Amino acid sequence: MAKKMNLLMFSGEYDKAMAGLILANAARDIDVEVTMFFAFWGLFLVRDPESMTLEDKTIYEKIMDVVTPKGPEHLPLSRMNFSGLGRMMLEEMIEDQGAPKLIHFLKGARKKNIKFYACKLSVEIMGFKPEELLPEVEIIEASAYLKDALESDMQLFI
């Protein structure tokens, strides 16, 4: 019987997103089926900066678009961000170790067919349009996520 892991990605912070993607990729490497469910701030990890639009958005949605990360390459650190300086330092440390950056783990997850789901209500509240998300992302309701989580051997909240 195949094992299954489910990650609920709530955080929109670089280091937390990286931890989730490292675990997701590692799980796929040992033949574990992986589902990632992105809600609220976690949606910024699967936001496609090339597809962003302000068209047909409310004033609040436009403000959110302007003041929030444009995608995975723009996520702040959860601690010691220092207006982006901390993140720059972390990325340099990652590079010095020859380790992959967050974007590489995201690309790996996409290639390994990790299932990406976005919370329908979060997408609506945050003002995202479906086309602003990566093409692999399917928008589902919380009840569908919960059914998937209940069938998993491991659930993680990040």
CSV table of C-alpha atoms in Angstrom, one decimal:
chain,number,residue,atom,x,y,z
A,1,MET,CA,0.0,0.0,0.0
A,2,ALA,CA,1.4,3.4,-1.0
A,3,LYS,CA,2.0,6.0,1.6
A,4,LYS,CA,0.5,9.5,1.4
A,5,MET,CA,1.5,12.9,2.9
A,6,ASN,CA,-0.6,16.0,3.0
A,7,LEU,CA,0.8,19.5,3.6
A,8,LEU,CA,-1.3,22.5,4.4
A,9,MET,CA,0.8,25.6,3.4
A,10,PHE,CA,-0.6,28.5,5.3
A,11,SER,CA,2.6,30.5,5.7
A,12,GLY,CA,3.8,32.9,3.0
A,13,GLU,CA,7.4,33.1,4.3
A,14,TYR,CA,10.5,31.9,2.4
A,15,ASP,CA,12.0,29.6,5.1
A,16,LYS,CA,8.7,27.9,5.9
A,17,ALA,CA,7.8,27.5,2.3
A,18,MET,CA,11.3,26.0,1.7
A,19,ALA,CA,10.8,23.5,4.6
A,20,GLY,CA,7.5,22.4,3.1
A,21,LEU,CA,8.9,21.9,-0.3
A,22,ILE,CA,12.0,20.1,0.9
A,23,LEU,CA,9.7,17.6,2.7
A,24,ALA,CA,7.4,17.3,-0.3
A,25,ASN,CA,10.2,16.6,-2.7
A,26,ALA,CA,11.9,14.2,-0.3
A,27,ALA,CA,8.6,12.3,0.2
A,28,ARG,CA,8.2,11.9,-3.6
A,29,ASP,CA,11.8,10.7,-3.8
A,30,ILE,CA,10.8,7.8,-1.5
A,31,ASP,CA,7.5,7.1,-3.5
A,32,VAL,CA,5.2,8.9,-1.1
A,33,GLU,CA,2.1,10.5,-2.8
A,34,VAL,CA,2.1,14.2,-1.9
A,35,THR,CA,-0.7,16.8,-1.8
A,36,MET,CA,0.0,20.4,-1.0
A,37,PHE,CA,-3.0,22.6,-0.1
A,38,PHE,CA,-2.3,26.4,-0.2
A,39,ALA,CA,-4.4,28.7,1.9
A,40,PHE,CA,-4.2,32.5,2.6
A,41,TRP,CA,-0.6,33.6,2.8
A,42,GLY,CA,0.6,30.2,1.4
A,43,LEU,CA,-1.0,31.2,-1.9
A,44,PHE,CA,1.9,33.5,-2.6
A,45,LEU,CA,4.1,30.4,-3.1
A,46,VAL,CA,2.0,29.4,-6.1
A,47,ARG,CA,1.3,32.8,-7.4
A,48,ASP,CA,2.7,33.3,-11.0
A,49,PRO,CA,4.2,36.8,-11.1
A,50,GLU,CA,4.0,36.7,-14.9
A,51,SER,CA,0.2,36.3,-14.8
A,52,MET,CA,-0.7,39.0,-12.2
A,53,THR,CA,-3.4,41.4,-13.1
A,54,LEU,CA,-5.3,44.3,-11.5
A,55,GLU,CA,-8.1,44.0,-14.0
A,56,ASP,CA,-11.6,43.5,-12.5
A,57,LYS,CA,-10.3,43.7,-8.9
A,58,THR,CA,-11.7,45.7,-6.0
A,59,ILE,CA,-9.7,48.5,-4.5
A,60,TYR,CA,-8.7,46.2,-1.5
A,61,GLU,CA,-7.7,43.5,-3.9
A,62,LYS,CA,-5.5,46.0,-5.9
A,63,ILE,CA,-3.9,47.2,-2.7
A,64,MET,CA,-3.2,43.6,-1.6
A,65,ASP,CA,-1.6,42.9,-5.0
A,66,VAL,CA,0.7,45.9,-4.6
A,67,VAL,CA,1.8,45.3,-1.0
A,68,THR,CA,2.2,41.5,-1.0
A,69,PRO,CA,4.9,39.2,-2.5
A,70,LYS,CA,4.6,38.8,-6.2
A,71,GLY,CA,5.5,35.1,-6.0
A,72,PRO,CA,7.9,32.6,-4.5
A,73,GLU,CA,11.0,34.6,-5.4
A,74,HIS,CA,9.7,37.6,-3.3
A,75,LEU,CA,8.7,35.9,0.0
A,76,PRO,CA,10.1,37.4,3.2
A,77,LEU,CA,11.8,35.4,6.0
A,78,SER,CA,9.8,34.5,9.1
A,79,ARG,CA,12.5,35.8,11.3
A,80,MET,CA,15.4,38.3,10.8
A,81,ASN,CA,14.1,39.5,7.4
A,82,PHE,CA,15.5,43.0,8.0
A,83,SER,CA,13.7,44.5,5.0
A,84,GLY,CA,15.0,41.7,2.7
A,85,LEU,CA,18.6,41.8,3.9
A,86,GLY,CA,18.2,38.6,6.0
A,87,ARG,CA,16.7,36.8,3.1
A,88,MET,CA,19.6,37.9,0.9
A,89,MET,CA,22.0,36.6,3.5
A,90,LEU,CA,20.2,33.3,3.8
A,91,GLU,CA,20.2,32.8,0.0
A,92,GLU,CA,23.9,33.6,-0.1
A,93,MET,CA,24.5,31.0,2.7
A,94,ILE,CA,22.4,28.5,0.7
A,95,GLU,CA,24.5,29.2,-2.4
A,96,ASP,CA,27.8,28.9,-0.4
A,97,GLN,CA,26.7,25.4,0.6
A,98,GLY,CA,25.7,24.5,-3.0
A,99,ALA,CA,22.2,23.9,-1.9
A,100,PRO,CA,19.1,24.5,-4.0
A,101,LYS,CA,17.0,27.7,-3.5
A,102,LEU,CA,13.3,27.7,-2.9
A,103,ILE,CA,12.5,28.2,-6.6
A,104,HIS,CA,14.4,25.0,-7.4
A,105,PHE,CA,12.4,23.0,-4.8
A,106,LEU,CA,9.2,24.4,-6.3
A,107,LYS,CA,10.3,23.5,-9.8
A,108,GLY,CA,11.2,20.0,-8.6
A,109,ALA,CA,7.8,19.6,-6.9
A,110,ARG,CA,6.1,20.6,-10.2
A,111,LYS,CA,8.2,18.1,-12.2
A,112,LYS,CA,7.5,15.3,-9.7
A,113,ASN,CA,3.7,15.8,-10.1
A,114,ILE,CA,3.1,16.8,-6.5
A,115,LYS,CA,-0.6,17.8,-6.4
A,116,PHE,CA,-1.1,21.5,-5.8
A,117,TYR,CA,-4.5,22.6,-4.5
A,118,ALA,CA,-5.6,26.1,-3.6
A,119,CYS,CA,-8.3,26.9,-1.0
A,120,LYS,CA,-11.3,28.3,-2.9
A,121,LEU,CA,-12.3,30.6,-0.2
A,122,SER,CA,-8.8,31.9,0.4
A,123,VAL,CA,-8.4,32.5,-3.3
A,124,GLU,CA,-11.6,34.5,-3.3
A,125,ILE,CA,-10.9,36.5,-0.1
A,126,MET,CA,-7.3,37.3,-1.2
A,127,GLY,CA,-8.5,38.5,-4.6
A,128,PHE,CA,-6.6,36.0,-6.7
A,129,LYS,CA,-7.9,35.1,-10.1
A,130,PRO,CA,-7.4,31.4,-11.1
A,131,GLU,CA,-5.1,32.4,-14.0
A,132,GLU,CA,-2.8,34.2,-11.5
A,133,LEU,CA,-1.7,30.8,-10.0
A,134,LEU,CA,0.7,28.3,-11.4
A,135,PRO,CA,-1.0,26.1,-14.1
A,136,GLU,CA,-0.7,23.0,-11.9
A,137,VAL,CA,-2.8,24.5,-9.1
A,138,GLU,CA,-6.4,23.2,-8.9
A,139,ILE,CA,-8.8,25.3,-6.8
A,140,ILE,CA,-10.8,23.2,-4.3
A,141,GLU,CA,-13.1,23.7,-1.3
A,142,ALA,CA,-11.9,23.0,2.2
A,143,SER,CA,-14.1,19.9,2.4
A,144,ALA,CA,-12.2,18.3,-0.5
A,145,TYR,CA,-8.9,19.1,1.2
A,146,LEU,CA,-10.1,17.5,4.4
A,147,LYS,CA,-11.2,14.3,2.6
A,148,ASP,CA,-7.7,14.1,1.2
A,149,ALA,CA,-6.0,14.8,4.5
A,150,LEU,CA,-8.1,12.2,6.3
A,151,GLU,CA,-6.9,9.6,3.7
A,152,SER,CA,-3.2,10.6,4.3
A,153,ASP,CA,-0.7,8.8,6.5
A,154,MET,CA,0.8,12.1,7.6
A,155,GLN,CA,-0.5,15.7,7.7
A,156,LEU,CA,1.6,18.7,8.2
A,157,PHE,CA,0.6,22.4,8.8
A,158,ILE,CA,3.2,24.9,7.7
